[in-house]
Structure formats: structure tokens, C-alpha cells
JSON list of C-alpha atoms in Angstrom, two decimals:
[
{"chain": "X", "resi": 77, "resn": "UNK", "atom": "CA", "xyz": [26.06, 1.82, -2.40]},
{"chain": "X", "resi": 78, "resn": "UNK", "atom": "CA", "xyz": [24.19, 2.32, -5.70]},
{"chain": "X", "resi": 79, "resn": "UNK", "atom": "CA", "xyz": [25.74, 4.96, -8.66]},
{"chain": "X", "resi": 80, "resn": "UNK", "atom": "CA", "xyz": [22.24, 5.62, -9.81]},
{"chain": "X", "resi": 81, "resn": "UNK", "atom": "CA", "xyz": [19.07, 5.01, -7.65]},
{"chain": "X", "resi": 82, "resn": "UNK", "atom": "CA", "xyz": [15.84, 4.17, -9.13]},
{"chain": "X", "resi": 83, "resn": "UNK", "atom": "CA", "xyz": [12.57, 1.91, -8.22]},
{"chain": "X", "resi": 84, "resn": "UNK", "atom": "CA", "xyz": [12.23, 1.25, -11.72]},
{"chain": "X", "resi": 85, "resn": "UNK", "atom": "CA", "xyz": [11.52, -2.39, -12.56]},
{"chain": "X", "resi": 86, "resn": "UNK", "atom": "CA", "xyz": [12.17, -3.41, -15.92]},
{"chain": "X", "resi": 87, "resn": "UNK", "atom": "CA", "xyz": [8.75, -4.15, -17.71]},
{"chain": "X", "resi": 88, "resn": "UNK", "atom": "CA", "xyz": [6.64, -2.54, -14.51]},
{"chain": "X", "resi": 89, "resn": "UNK", "atom": "CA", "xyz": [4.04, -1.23, -16.39]},
{"chain": "X", "resi": 90, "resn": "UNK", "atom": "CA", "xyz": [1.93, -0.33, -13.62]},
{"chain": "X", "resi": 91, "resn": "UNK", "atom": "CA", "xyz": [5.56, 1.40, -11.58]},
{"chain": "X", "resi": 92, "resn": "UNK", "atom": "CA", "xyz": [5.36, 3.73, -14.86]},
{"chain": "X", "resi": 93, "resn": "UNK", "atom": "CA", "xyz": [1.99, 4.21, -15.30]},
{"chain": "X", "resi": 94, "resn": "UNK", "atom": "CA", "xyz": [2.00, 5.37, -10.96]},
{"chain": "X", "resi": 95, "resn": "UNK", "atom": "CA", "xyz": [4.60, 7.72, -11.50]},
{"chain": "X", "resi": 96, "resn": "UNK", "atom": "CA", "xyz": [2.92, 8.94, -14.71]},
{"chain": "X", "resi": 97, "resn": "UNK", "atom": "CA", "xyz": [-0.14, 9.53, -13.31]},
{"chain": "X", "resi": 98, "resn": "UNK", "atom": "CA", "xyz": [1.68, 11.04, -10.80]},
{"chain": "X", "resi": 99, "resn": "UNK", "atom": "CA", "xyz": [2.90, 13.93, -12.53]},
{"chain": "X", "resi": 100, "resn": "UNK", "atom": "CA", "xyz": [-0.40, 14.67, -13.63]},
{"chain": "X", "resi": 101, "resn": "UNK", "atom": "CA", "xyz": [-2.00, 14.54, -10.77]},
{"chain": "X", "resi": 102, "resn": "UNK", "atom": "CA", "xyz": [0.64, 17.07, -8.83]},
{"chain": "X", "resi": 103, "resn": "UNK", "atom": "CA", "xyz": [-0.46, 19.72, -11.60]},
{"chain": "X", "resi": 104, "resn": "UNK", "atom": "CA", "xyz": [-4.52, 19.02, -11.80]},
{"chain": "X", "resi": 105, "resn": "UNK", "atom": "CA", "xyz": [-4.76, 18.72, -7.70]},
{"chain": "X", "resi": 106, "resn": "UNK", "atom": "CA", "xyz": [-3.18, 21.89, -6.62]},
{"chain": "X", "resi": 107, "resn": "UNK", "atom": "CA", "xyz": [-5.44, 23.47, -9.75]},
{"chain": "X", "resi": 108, "resn": "UNK", "atom": "CA", "xyz": [-8.31, 21.74, -8.45]},
{"chain": "X", "resi": 109, "resn": "UNK", "atom": "CA", "xyz": [-7.91, 23.07, -4.84]},
{"chain": "X", "resi": 110, "resn": "UNK", "atom": "CA", "xyz": [-6.96, 26.13, -5.82]},
{"chain": "X", "resi": 111, "resn": "UNK", "atom": "CA", "xyz": [-9.73, 27.02, -8.14]},
{"chain": "X", "resi": 112, "resn": "UNK", "atom": "CA", "xyz": [-12.43, 25.66, -5.92]},
{"chain": "X", "resi": 113, "resn": "UNK", "atom": "CA", "xyz": [-10.84, 26.86, -2.01]},
{"chain": "X", "resi": 114, "resn": "UNK", "atom": "CA", "xyz": [-9.25, 30.19, -3.65]},
{"chain": "X", "resi": 115, "resn": "UNK", "atom": "CA", "xyz": [-10.65, 31.45, -7.13]},
{"chain": "X", "resi": 116, "resn": "UNK", "atom": "CA", "xyz": [-13.70, 30.50, -5.92]},
{"chain": "X", "resi": 117, "resn": "UNK", "atom": "CA", "xyz": [-14.54, 29.31, -2.24]},
{"chain": "X", "resi": 118, "resn": "UNK", "atom": "CA", "xyz": [-16.25, 26.50, -1.58]},
{"chain": "X", "resi": 119, "resn": "UNK", "atom": "CA", "xyz": [-19.09, 27.39, 0.29]},
{"chain": "X", "resi": 120, "resn": "UNK", "atom": "CA", "xyz": [-20.40, 29.32, -2.64]},
{"chain": "X", "resi": 121, "resn": "UNK", "atom": "CA", "xyz": [-20.70, 26.55, -5.23]},
{"chain": "X", "resi": 122, "resn": "UNK", "atom": "CA", "xyz": [-23.81, 25.65, -6.48]},
{"chain": "X", "resi": 123, "resn": "UNK", "atom": "CA", "xyz": [-25.16, 23.45, -9.02]},
{"chain": "X", "resi": 124, "resn": "UNK", "atom": "CA", "xyz": [-25.59, 26.85, -11.42]},
{"chain": "X", "resi": 125, "resn": "UNK", "atom": "CA", "xyz": [-21.88, 27.33, -11.23]},
{"chain": "X", "resi": 126, "resn": "UNK", "atom": "CA", "xyz": [-20.37, 23.84, -11.13]},
{"chain": "X", "resi": 127, "resn": "UNK", "atom": "CA", "xyz": [-22.36, 23.25, -14.51]},
{"chain": "X", "resi": 128, "resn": "UNK", "atom": "CA", "xyz": [-20.95, 25.93, -16.14]},
{"chain": "X", "resi": 129, "resn": "UNK", "atom": "CA", "xyz": [-17.45, 25.11, -15.82]},
{"chain": "X", "resi": 130, "resn": "UNK", "atom": "CA", "xyz": [-18.56, 21.20, -16.86]},
{"chain": "X", "resi": 131, "resn": "UNK", "atom": "CA", "xyz": [-20.52, 22.55, -19.99]},
{"chain": "X", "resi": 132, "resn": "UNK", "atom": "CA", "xyz": [-17.31, 23.06, -21.85]},
{"chain": "X", "resi": 133, "resn": "UNK", "atom": "CA", "xyz": [-14.95, 20.57, -23.39]},
{"chain": "X", "resi": 134, "resn": "UNK", "atom": "CA", "xyz": [-11.59, 21.05, -21.95]},
{"chain": "X", "resi": 135, "resn": "UNK", "atom": "CA", "xyz": [-13.24, 21.50, -18.39]},
{"chain": "X", "resi": 136, "resn": "UNK", "atom": "CA", "xyz": [-15.17, 18.35, -18.40]},
{"chain": "X", "resi": 137, "resn": "UNK", "atom": "CA", "xyz": [-12.44, 16.12, -20.42]},
{"chain": "X", "resi": 138, "resn": "UNK", "atom": "CA", "xyz": [-9.74, 17.08, -17.60]},
{"chain": "X", "resi": 139, "resn": "UNK", "atom": "CA", "xyz": [-12.04, 16.88, -14.71]},
{"chain": "X", "resi": 140, "resn": "UNK", "atom": "CA", "xyz": [-12.93, 13.11, -16.61]},
{"chain": "X", "resi": 141, "resn": "UNK", "atom": "CA", "xyz": [-9.13, 12.47, -16.98]},
{"chain": "X", "resi": 142, "resn": "UNK", "atom": "CA", "xyz": [-8.29, 13.93, -13.10]},
{"chain": "X", "resi": 143, "resn": "UNK", "atom": "CA", "xyz": [-11.20, 11.30, -12.03]},
{"chain": "X", "resi": 144, "resn": "UNK", "atom": "CA", "xyz": [-9.42, 8.34, -14.15]},
{"chain": "X", "resi": 145, "resn": "UNK", "atom": "CA", "xyz": [-5.83, 8.97, -12.88]},
{"chain": "X", "resi": 146, "resn": "UNK", "atom": "CA", "xyz": [-6.80, 9.84, -9.41]},
{"chain": "X", "resi": 147, "resn": "UNK", "atom": "CA", "xyz": [-8.71, 6.50, -9.29]},
{"chain": "X", "resi": 148, "resn": "UNK", "atom": "CA", "xyz": [-5.79, 4.38, -10.81]},
{"chain": "X", "resi": 149, "resn": "UNK", "atom": "CA", "xyz": [-2.97, 6.36, -8.54]},
{"chain": "X", "resi": 150, "resn": "UNK", "atom": "CA", "xyz": [-4.74, 5.83, -5.73]},
{"chain": "X", "resi": 151, "resn": "UNK", "atom": "CA", "xyz": [-6.21, 2.14, -5.48]},
{"chain": "X", "resi": 152, "resn": "UNK", "atom": "CA", "xyz": [-2.99, 0.85, -7.22]},
{"chain": "X", "resi": 153, "resn": "UNK", "atom": "CA", "xyz": [-1.25, 3.24, -4.18]},
{"chain": "X", "resi": 154, "resn": "UNK", "atom": "CA", "xyz": [-3.04, 1.09, -1.97]},
{"chain": "X", "resi": 155, "resn": "UNK", "atom": "CA", "xyz": [-2.91, -2.41, -3.50]},
{"chain": "X", "resi": 156, "resn": "UNK", "atom": "CA", "xyz": [1.07, -1.62, -4.25]},
{"chain": "X", "resi": 157, "resn": "UNK", "atom": "CA", "xyz": [0.65, -1.00, 0.12]},
{"chain": "X", "resi": 158, "resn": "UNK", "atom": "CA", "xyz": [-0.72, -3.96, 0.81]},
{"chain": "X", "resi": 159, "resn": "UNK", "atom": "CA", "xyz": [1.91, -6.76, -1.55]},
{"chain": "X", "resi": 160, "resn": "UNK", "atom": "CA", "xyz": [4.38, -4.57, 1.12]},
{"chain": "X", "resi": 161, "resn": "UNK", "atom": "CA", "xyz": [2.65, -5.73, 3.97]},
{"chain": "X", "resi": 162, "resn": "UNK", "atom": "CA", "xyz": [2.97, -9.51, 2.44]},
{"chain": "X", "resi": 163, "resn": "UNK", "atom": "CA", "xyz": [-0.59, -9.59, 0.50]},
{"chain": "X", "resi": 164, "resn": "UNK", "atom": "CA", "xyz": [-0.16, -12.73, -1.18]},
{"chain": "X", "resi": 165, "resn": "UNK", "atom": "CA", "xyz": [-2.01, -16.03, -2.78]},
{"chain": "X", "resi": 166, "resn": "UNK", "atom": "CA", "xyz": [-5.25, -15.80, -2.64]},
{"chain": "X", "resi": 167, "resn": "UNK", "atom": "CA", "xyz": [-6.03, -13.18, -0.24]},
{"chain": "X", "resi": 168, "resn": "UNK", "atom": "CA", "xyz": [-4.21, -11.10, -3.49]},
{"chain": "X", "resi": 169, "resn": "UNK", "atom": "CA", "xyz": [-6.18, -12.37, -6.13]},
{"chain": "X", "resi": 170, "resn": "UNK", "atom": "CA", "xyz": [-9.54, -11.13, -3.71]},
{"chain": "X", "resi": 171, "resn": "UNK", "atom": "CA", "xyz": [-8.32, -7.62, -3.03]},
{"chain": "X", "resi": 172, "resn": "UNK", "atom": "CA", "xyz": [-7.04, -7.22, -6.39]},
{"chain": "X", "resi": 173, "resn": "UNK", "atom": "CA", "xyz": [-10.57, -8.16, -8.34]},
{"chain": "X", "resi": 174, "resn": "UNK", "atom": "CA", "xyz": [-12.89, -6.16, -5.00]},
{"chain": "X", "resi": 175, "resn": "UNK", "atom": "CA", "xyz": [-9.96, -3.05, -5.61]},
{"chain": "X", "resi": 176, "resn": "UNK", "atom": "CA", "xyz": [-10.69, -3.39, -9.82]},
{"chain": "X", "resi": 177, "resn": "UNK", "atom": "CA", "xyz": [-14.68, -3.49, -8.99]},
{"chain": "X", "resi": 178, "resn": "UNK", "atom": "CA", "xyz": [-14.10, -0.65, -6.86]},
{"chain": "X", "resi": 179, "resn": "UNK", "atom": "CA", "xyz": [-12.33, 2.11, -9.08]},
{"chain": "X", "resi": 180, "resn": "UNK", "atom": "CA", "xyz": [-15.17, 0.44, -12.03]},
{"chain": "X", "resi": 181, "resn": "UNK", "atom": "CA", "xyz": [-17.44, 1.59, -10.34]},
{"chain": "X", "resi": 182, "resn": "UNK", "atom": "CA", "xyz": [-16.14, 5.10, -9.04]},
{"chain": "X", "resi": 183, "resn": "UNK", "atom": "CA", "xyz": [-15.49, 5.75, -12.35]},
{"chain": "X", "resi": 184, "resn": "UNK", "atom": "CA", "xyz": [-19.00, 5.13, -13.64]},
{"chain": "X", "resi": 185, "resn": "UNK", "atom": "CA", "xyz": [-20.30, 6.98, -10.89]},
{"chain": "X", "resi": 186, "resn": "UNK", "atom": "CA", "xyz": [-17.90, 9.49, -11.27]},
{"chain": "X", "resi": 187, "resn": "UNK", "atom": "CA", "xyz": [-19.20, 10.02, -15.24]},
{"chain": "X", "resi": 188, "resn": "UNK", "atom": "CA", "xyz": [-23.06, 9.90, -14.43]},
{"chain": "X", "resi": 189, "resn": "UNK", "atom": "CA", "xyz": [-22.27, 12.64, -11.99]},
{"chain": "X", "resi": 190, "resn": "UNK", "atom": "CA", "xyz": [-20.37, 14.46, -14.93]},
{"chain": "X", "resi": 191, "resn": "UNK", "atom": "CA", "xyz": [-22.70, 14.13, -17.39]},
{"chain": "X", "resi": 192, "resn": "UNK", "atom": "CA", "xyz": [-25.28, 15.24, -15.80]},
{"chain": "X", "resi": 193, "resn": "UNK", "atom": "CA", "xyz": [-23.67, 18.34, -14.54]},
{"chain": "X", "resi": 194, "resn": "UNK", "atom": "CA", "xyz": [-22.81, 19.12, -17.74]},
{"chain": "X", "resi": 195, "resn": "UNK", "atom": "CA", "xyz": [-26.01, 18.74, -19.54]},
{"chain": "X", "resi": 196, "resn": "UNK", "atom": "CA", "xyz": [-24.45, 15.76, -21.79]},
{"chain": "X", "resi": 197, "resn": "UNK", "atom": "CA", "xyz": [-21.17, 15.29, -23.26]},
{"chain": "X", "resi": 198, "resn": "UNK", "atom": "CA", "xyz": [-20.65, 18.39, -24.33]},
{"chain": "X", "resi": 199, "resn": "UNK", "atom": "CA", "xyz": [-19.23, 17.75, -27.96]},
{"chain": "O", "resi": 23, "resn": "UNK", "atom": "CA", "xyz": [27.81, -1.22, -7.67]},
{"chain": "O", "resi": 24, "resn": "UNK", "atom": "CA", "xyz": [24.46, -2.04, -6.49]},
{"chain": "O", "resi": 25, "resn": "UNK", "atom": "CA", "xyz": [23.27, -4.86, -4.14]},
{"chain": "O", "resi": 26, "resn": "UNK", "atom": "CA", "xyz": [20.33, -6.84, -3.73]},
{"chain": "O", "resi": 27, "resn": "UNK", "atom": "CA", "xyz": [19.34, -8.89, -0.26]},
{"chain": "O", "resi": 28, "resn": "UNK", "atom": "CA", "xyz": [16.26, -9.65, 1.30]},
{"chain": "O", "resi": 29, "resn": "UNK", "atom": "CA", "xyz": [15.08, -6.94, 3.56]},
{"chain": "O", "resi": 30, "resn": "UNK", "atom": "CA", "xyz": [11.85, -9.16, 4.31]},
{"chain": "O", "resi": 31, "resn": "UNK", "atom": "CA", "xyz": [8.02, -7.45, 5.44]},
{"chain": "O", "resi": 32, "resn": "UNK", "atom": "CA", "xyz": [9.36, -3.34, 4.27]},
{"chain": "O", "resi": 33, "resn": "UNK", "atom": "CA", "xyz": [6.10, -2.31, 6.68]},
{"chain": "O", "resi": 34, "resn": "UNK", "atom": "CA", "xyz": [7.98, -3.26, 10.36]},
{"chain": "O", "resi": 35, "resn": "UNK", "atom": "CA", "xyz": [6.21, -0.37, 12.65]},
{"chain": "O", "resi": 36, "resn": "UNK", "atom": "CA", "xyz": [7.52, -2.04, 16.04]},
{"chain": "O", "resi": 37, "resn": "UNK", "atom": "CA", "xyz": [10.66, -1.27, 15.56]},
{"chain": "O", "resi": 38, "resn": "UNK", "atom": "CA", "xyz": [9.50, 3.20, 14.19]},
{"chain": "O", "resi": 39, "resn": "UNK", "atom": "CA", "xyz": [11.80, 4.48, 16.90]},
{"chain": "O", "resi": 40, "resn": "UNK", "atom": "CA", "xyz": [14.66, 3.28, 14.22]},
{"chain": "O", "resi": 41, "resn": "UNK", "atom": "CA", "xyz": [13.06, 5.11, 11.52]},
{"chain": "O", "resi": 42, "resn": "UNK", "atom": "CA", "xyz": [15.69, 7.30, 9.59]},
{"chain": "O", "resi": 43, "resn": "UNK", "atom": "CA", "xyz": [14.22, 10.54, 8.11]},
{"chain": "O", "resi": 44, "resn": "UNK", "atom": "CA", "xyz": [13.46, 8.18, 4.65]},
{"chain": "O", "resi": 45, "resn": "UNK", "atom": "CA", "xyz": [11.97, 5.76, 6.61]},
{"chain": "O", "resi": 46, "resn": "UNK", "atom": "CA", "xyz": [9.70, 8.46, 7.98]},
{"chain": "O", "resi": 47, "resn": "UNK", "atom": "CA", "xyz": [8.79, 10.11, 4.12]},
{"chain": "O", "resi": 48, "resn": "UNK", "atom": "CA", "xyz": [7.93, 7.12, 3.15]},
{"chain": "O", "resi": 49, "resn": "UNK", "atom": "CA", "xyz": [5.69, 5.94, 6.11]},
{"chain": "O", "resi": 50, "resn": "UNK", "atom": "CA", "xyz": [4.00, 9.74, 5.73]},
{"chain": "O", "resi": 51, "resn": "UNK", "atom": "CA", "xyz": [3.55, 9.40, 2.13]},
{"chain": "O", "resi": 52, "resn": "UNK", "atom": "CA", "xyz": [1.92, 5.83, 2.63]},
{"chain": "O", "resi": 53, "resn": "UNK", "atom": "CA", "xyz": [-0.51, 7.36, 5.32]},
{"chain": "O", "resi": 54, "resn": "UNK", "atom": "CA", "xyz": [-1.42, 10.23, 2.94]},
{"chain": "O", "resi": 55, "resn": "UNK", "atom": "CA", "xyz": [-2.19, 8.23, 0.10]},
{"chain": "O", "resi": 56, "resn": "UNK", "atom": "CA", "xyz": [-4.82, 6.36, 2.15]},
{"chain": "O", "resi": 57, "resn": "UNK", "atom": "CA", "xyz": [-6.47, 9.35, 3.67]},
{"chain": "O", "resi": 58, "resn": "UNK", "atom": "CA", "xyz": [-6.64, 10.91, -0.08]},
{"chain": "O", "resi": 59, "resn": "UNK", "atom": "CA", "xyz": [-8.18, 7.53, -2.03]},
{"chain": "O", "resi": 60, "resn": "UNK", "atom": "CA", "xyz": [-10.53, 7.46, 1.34]},
{"chain": "O", "resi": 61, "resn": "UNK", "atom": "CA", "xyz": [-11.72, 10.77, 0.35]},
{"chain": "O", "resi": 62, "resn": "UNK", "atom": "CA", "xyz": [-11.78, 10.26, -3.60]},
{"chain": "O", "resi": 63, "resn": "UNK", "atom": "CA", "xyz": [-14.45, 7.82, -2.91]},
{"chain": "O", "resi": 64, "resn": "UNK", "atom": "CA", "xyz": [-16.35, 10.29, -0.23]},
{"chain": "O", "resi": 65, "resn": "UNK", "atom": "CA", "xyz": [-16.13, 13.14, -2.56]},
{"chain": "O", "resi": 66, "resn": "UNK", "atom": "CA", "xyz": [-17.68, 11.49, -5.61]},
{"chain": "O", "resi": 67, "resn": "UNK", "atom": "CA", "xyz": [-20.63, 10.26, -2.74]},
{"chain": "O", "resi": 68, "resn": "UNK", "atom": "CA", "xyz": [-21.01, 14.18, -2.38]},
{"chain": "O", "resi": 69, "resn": "UNK", "atom": "CA", "xyz": [-21.08, 15.07, -5.78]},
{"chain": "O", "resi": 70, "resn": "UNK", "atom": "CA", "xyz": [-23.19, 12.14, -6.73]},
{"chain": "O", "resi": 71, "resn": "UNK", "atom": "CA", "xyz": [-26.24, 13.96, -4.88]},
{"chain": "O", "resi": 72, "resn": "UNK", "atom": "CA", "xyz": [-26.13, 16.11, -8.54]},
{"chain": "O", "resi": 73, "resn": "UNK", "atom": "CA", "xyz": [-27.82, 13.09, -9.67]},
{"chain": "O", "resi": 74, "resn": "UNK", "atom": "CA", "xyz": [-30.69, 13.42, -7.52]},
{"chain": "O", "resi": 75, "resn": "UNK", "atom": "CA", "xyz": [-31.37, 17.58, -8.18]},
{"chain": "O", "resi": 76, "resn": "UNK", "atom": "CA", "xyz": [-29.75, 20.30, -8.73]},
{"chain": "O", "resi": 77, "resn": "UNK", "atom": "CA", "xyz": [-31.30, 21.82, -5.71]},
{"chain": "O", "resi": 78, "resn": "UNK", "atom": "CA", "xyz": [-29.77, 19.04, -3.11]},
{"chain": "O", "resi": 79, "resn": "UNK", "atom": "CA", "xyz": [-26.38, 18.99, -4.47]},
{"chain": "O", "resi": 80, "resn": "UNK", "atom": "CA", "xyz": [-25.99, 23.31, -4.03]},
{"chain": "O", "resi": 81, "resn": "UNK", "atom": "CA", "xyz": [-28.21, 22.30, -0.52]},
{"chain": "O", "resi": 82, "resn": "UNK", "atom": "CA", "xyz": [-26.01, 19.33, 0.15]},
{"chain": "O", "resi": 83, "resn": "UNK", "atom": "CA", "xyz": [-22.41, 21.20, -0.28]},
{"chain": "O", "resi": 84, "resn": "UNK", "atom": "CA", "xyz": [-23.73, 24.82, 1.31]},
{"chain": "O", "resi": 85, "resn": "UNK", "atom": "CA", "xyz": [-24.83, 22.97, 4.75]},
{"chain": "O", "resi": 86, "resn": "UNK", "atom": "CA", "xyz": [-21.72, 20.65, 4.72]},
{"chain": "O", "resi": 87, "resn": "UNK", "atom": "CA", "xyz": [-19.44, 23.73, 4.28]},
{"chain": "O", "resi": 88, "resn": "UNK", "atom": "CA", "xyz": [-21.37, 25.83, 7.10]},
{"chain": "O", "resi": 89, "resn": "UNK", "atom": "CA", "xyz": [-20.05, 23.09, 9.77]},
{"chain": "O", "resi": 90, "resn": "UNK", "atom": "CA", "xyz": [-17.03, 24.30, 11.49]},
{"chain": "O", "resi": 91, "resn": "UNK", "atom": "CA", "xyz": [-16.10, 20.71, 11.51]},
{"chain": "O", "resi": 92, "resn": "UNK", "atom": "CA", "xyz": [-15.76, 20.17, 8.29]},
{"chain": "O", "resi": 93, "resn": "UNK", "atom": "CA", "xyz": [-13.90, 23.76, 7.64]},
{"chain": "O", "resi": 94, "resn": "UNK", "atom": "CA", "xyz": [-11.33, 21.75, 10.05]},
{"chain": "O", "resi": 95, "resn": "UNK", "atom": "CA", "xyz": [-11.10, 18.89, 8.12]},
{"chain": "O", "resi": 96, "resn": "UNK", "atom": "CA", "xyz": [-10.62, 20.62, 4.60]},
{"chain": "O", "resi": 97, "resn": "UNK", "atom": "CA", "xyz": [-7.72, 22.41, 6.25]},
{"chain": "O", "resi": 98, "resn": "UNK", "atom": "CA", "xyz": [-6.66, 18.39, 7.18]},
{"chain": "O", "resi": 99, "resn": "UNK", "atom": "CA", "xyz": [-7.47, 17.54, 3.50]},
{"chain": "O", "resi": 100, "resn": "UNK", "atom": "CA", "xyz": [-4.96, 20.33, 2.66]},
{"chain": "O", "resi": 101, "resn": "UNK", "atom": "CA", "xyz": [-2.19, 19.48, 4.78]},
{"chain": "O", "resi": 102, "resn": "UNK", "atom": "CA", "xyz": [-1.97, 15.84, 3.96]},
{"chain": "O", "resi": 103, "resn": "UNK", "atom": "CA", "xyz": [-2.96, 16.66, -0.36]},
{"chain": "O", "resi": 104, "resn": "UNK", "atom": "CA", "xyz": [-0.24, 19.21, 0.05]},
{"chain": "O", "resi": 105, "resn": "UNK", "atom": "CA", "xyz": [2.21, 17.10, 1.56]},
{"chain": "O", "resi": 106, "resn": "UNK", "atom": "CA", "xyz": [1.15, 14.32, -0.83]},
{"chain": "O", "resi": 107, "resn": "UNK", "atom": "CA", "xyz": [1.85, 16.39, -3.73]},
{"chain": "O", "resi": 108, "resn": "UNK", "atom": "CA", "xyz": [5.70, 17.81, -2.06]},
{"chain": "O", "resi": 109, "resn": "UNK", "atom": "CA", "xyz": [7.16, 14.65, -0.93]},
{"chain": "O", "resi": 110, "resn": "UNK", "atom": "CA", "xyz": [5.68, 13.19, -4.49]},
{"chain": "O", "resi": 111, "resn": "UNK", "atom": "CA", "xyz": [7.69, 15.69, -6.67]},
{"chain": "O", "resi": 112, "resn": "UNK", "atom": "CA", "xyz": [10.39, 14.76, -4.37]},
{"chain": "O", "resi": 113, "resn": "UNK", "atom": "CA", "xyz": [10.43, 10.98, -5.09]},
{"chain": "O", "resi": 114, "resn": "UNK", "atom": "CA", "xyz": [9.60, 11.44, -8.84]},
{"chain": "O", "resi": 115, "resn": "UNK", "atom": "CA", "xyz": [13.19, 13.74, -8.61]},
{"chain": "O", "resi": 116, "resn": "UNK", "atom": "CA", "xyz": [14.90, 10.51, -6.98]},
{"chain": "O", "resi": 117, "resn": "UNK", "atom": "CA", "xyz": [13.25, 7.93, -9.32]},
{"chain": "O", "resi": 118, "resn": "UNK", "atom": "CA", "xyz": [14.93, 10.22, -12.02]},
{"chain": "O", "resi": 119, "resn": "UNK", "atom": "CA", "xyz": [18.48, 10.28, -10.42]},
{"chain": "O", "resi": 120, "resn": "UNK", "atom": "CA", "xyz": [18.10, 13.41, -8.94]},
{"chain": "O", "resi": 121, "resn": "UNK", "atom": "CA", "xyz": [18.38, 14.42, -5.05]},
{"chain": "O", "resi": 122, "resn": "UNK", "atom": "CA", "xyz": [18.87, 11.08, -3.50]},
{"chain": "O", "resi": 123, "resn": "UNK", "atom": "CA", "xyz": [22.16, 12.93, -1.56]},
{"chain": "O", "resi": 124, "resn": "UNK", "atom": "CA", "xyz": [19.91, 15.17, -0.38]},
{"chain": "O", "resi": 125, "resn": "UNK", "atom": "CA", "xyz": [16.47, 13.14, 0.16]},
{"chain": "O", "resi": 126, "resn": "UNK", "atom": "CA", "xyz": [16.73, 13.65, 4.07]},
{"chain": "O", "resi": 127, "resn": "UNK", "atom": "CA", "xyz": [16.95, 17.52, 3.42]},
{"chain": "O", "resi": 128, "resn": "UNK", "atom": "CA", "xyz": [14.62, 17.76, 1.10]},
{"chain": "O", "resi": 129, "resn": "UNK", "atom": "CA", "xyz": [12.01, 15.71, 3.24]},
{"chain": "O", "resi": 130, "resn": "UNK", "atom": "CA", "xyz": [12.14, 18.61, 5.72]},
{"chain": "O", "resi": 131, "resn": "UNK", "atom": "CA", "xyz": [11.65, 21.05, 3.15]},
{"chain": "O", "resi": 132, "resn": "UNK", "atom": "CA", "xyz": [8.55, 19.35, 2.62]},
{"chain": "O", "resi": 133, "resn": "UNK", "atom": "CA", "xyz": [7.37, 19.27, 6.04]},
{"chain": "O", "resi": 134, "resn": "UNK", "atom": "CA", "xyz": [8.56, 22.93, 6.55]},
{"chain": "O", "resi": 135, "resn": "UNK", "atom": "CA", "xyz": [6.61, 24.24, 2.82]},
{"chain": "O", "resi": 136, "resn": "UNK", "atom": "CA", "xyz": [3.33, 22.06, 4.04]},
{"chain": "O", "resi": 137, "resn": "UNK", "atom": "CA", "xyz": [3.53, 23.77, 7.02]},
{"chain": "O", "resi": 138, "resn": "UNK", "atom": "CA", "xyz": [3.73, 27.14, 5.72]},
{"chain": "O", "resi": 139, "resn": "UNK", "atom": "CA", "xyz": [1.29, 26.92, 2.98]},
{"chain": "O", "resi": 140, "resn": "UNK", "atom": "CA", "xyz": [-1.30, 25.19, 5.69]},
{"chain": "O", "resi": 141, "resn": "UNK", "atom": "CA", "xyz": [-0.90, 27.82, 7.57]},
{"chain": "O", "resi": 142, "resn": "UNK", "atom": "CA", "xyz": [-0.87, 30.48, 4.99]},
{"chain": "O", "resi": 143, "resn": "UNK", "atom": "CA", "xyz": [-4.38, 29.13, 4.42]},
{"chain": "O", "resi": 144, "resn": "UNK", "atom": "CA", "xyz": [-5.82, 28.36, 7.14]},
{"chain": "O", "resi": 145, "resn": "UNK", "atom": "CA", "xyz": [-8.13, 31.84, 6.71]},
{"chain": "O", "resi": 146, "resn": "UNK", "atom": "CA", "xyz": [-9.43, 31.93, 3.45]},
{"chain": "O", "resi": 147, "resn": "UNK", "atom": "CA", "xyz": [-9.96, 27.90, 4.61]},
{"chain": "O", "resi": 148, "resn": "UNK", "atom": "CA", "xyz": [-12.36, 28.96, 7.81]},
{"chain": "O", "resi": 149, "resn": "UNK", "atom": "CA", "xyz": [-13.50, 32.65, 6.01]},
{"chain": "O", "resi": 150, "resn": "UNK", "atom": "CA", "xyz": [-17.64, 33.09, 6.86]},
{"chain": "O", "resi": 151, "resn": "UNK", "atom": "CA", "xyz": [-18.06, 30.10, 8.63]},
{"chain": "O", "resi": 152, "resn": "UNK", "atom": "CA", "xyz": [-18.23, 32.10, 12.00]},
{"chain": "O", "resi": 153, "resn": "UNK", "atom": "CA", "xyz": [-21.54, 34.05, 11.14]}
]
């Protein structure tokens, strides 16, 4: 029995980023749900309301960071799950490529939408 | 002393009757993770209607929110997200070396708290959908 358990592997940068993004997402995902379902109700959402929030630099940058961290955390989690299932060799390389492209497309699409809401980058 | 051994393929779901609380926590975390990442892509696709026009975005969101099935799916999404958050906090503590000896109890606590939060949120999530 280990005296001190940790799944940390030395040199495991993806492991560390997965934990750092997790700690960030715990707070921001809870905030996101609370704001858009309890403070405002989802059926009251309009382009104007979303746009007003996104024109604030603080909110805009928080949502951009949310998009990037959630994409990394989710896609890296999928990759890890597939490796646990025995993914290896050429299949591993192909899946890696597909996930990287999918992540890039998701982030670009999210950023385009964010910029439209904010009417440009709110600096 | 820590020990290392070849545990073979980790996800051998055929042995589910033998699974302990920790294994169920691990499976639920994976399952909720898959749902959340799937939802992330769907969510960005729906929000992208803002690229067409402001009206297209508002109409899309409000049309979806008028459907009972969408509201019920949102309750399901809340359950998935809350469990993933609570169990994620549990995992972060365990990785910091805190609470390993109580990891089964903290899993049960995550389940009970998820259930309580979801039940308490149902009225808010279904508000206005019946007319």
C-alpha cells in the first residue's frame, strides 16, 4: 500500500495541465450554469443580452479562457480514455491528429462567435 | 512502499459485478466526461447561429428552450456536470494526498449531493415550459 498516493507522473505535462484546467473549470463551469440558469433563465436569452455581457473585457476574456481550457480538458480526457482502452501505434497517431484538428476548429468557431457578440475584441 | 504491477487493460467492463466504489466513481467520471465534451461541441454549434444574424440566434435559443425535451435534457446535463465537478474536486484532493482513506465515502457524498442539487434545481430548469 502506498503511503502517499498520487497519479502524478514526473514529466507528465498533459497530466499537470489536465489538473490545472480542472481546478479552473470547477469554478467557471459552476459560475456559467449559475449565471445562465439561475440569475438569468435560459429561455430569456437574447442576442442583445449576450452581446452586452461579451462587450465587457473581463467577461469576454473569461469566456475565451473557458472555451480554451474546456476544449483542452475535454479532448485530452477523451484521448486519455482511448489510451486506457488500449489505443496504440498508428491508430493513436491518427486519433491524436483528428482530436487536435477538432479542437482547433472548435476554438476558432467559438472565437468567431465571441467576436461577433462583442462587436470586435473589447480592448 | 509503493508497488507497481501490470494491471492489463484498465477498462474491462465485463467484470462490472466485481467493481468497487472507486471503480464506479472512475466509470461515472469517464461517462460524464464523454457527455460533457459531446455537449461542448453541440453548444458551440448552437451558439454559432449568432454568426448568421442576431435574430437567428435569439430565435434558435428561444425555440429550443420552449421544448420540454430540451429542458429535461438540460436537467440531465446539470446532473452530469455537477457530478463531474464534485467527483473532480474529490480526485484533485486525492491527487494532493488528502482523503484517500475516505475515497469511497466521498464518492457516495458526491452522488448524494449531485442528487440533492439536481432535484432542487428542477423547478428553475422547467420554469415557463408548461405555458
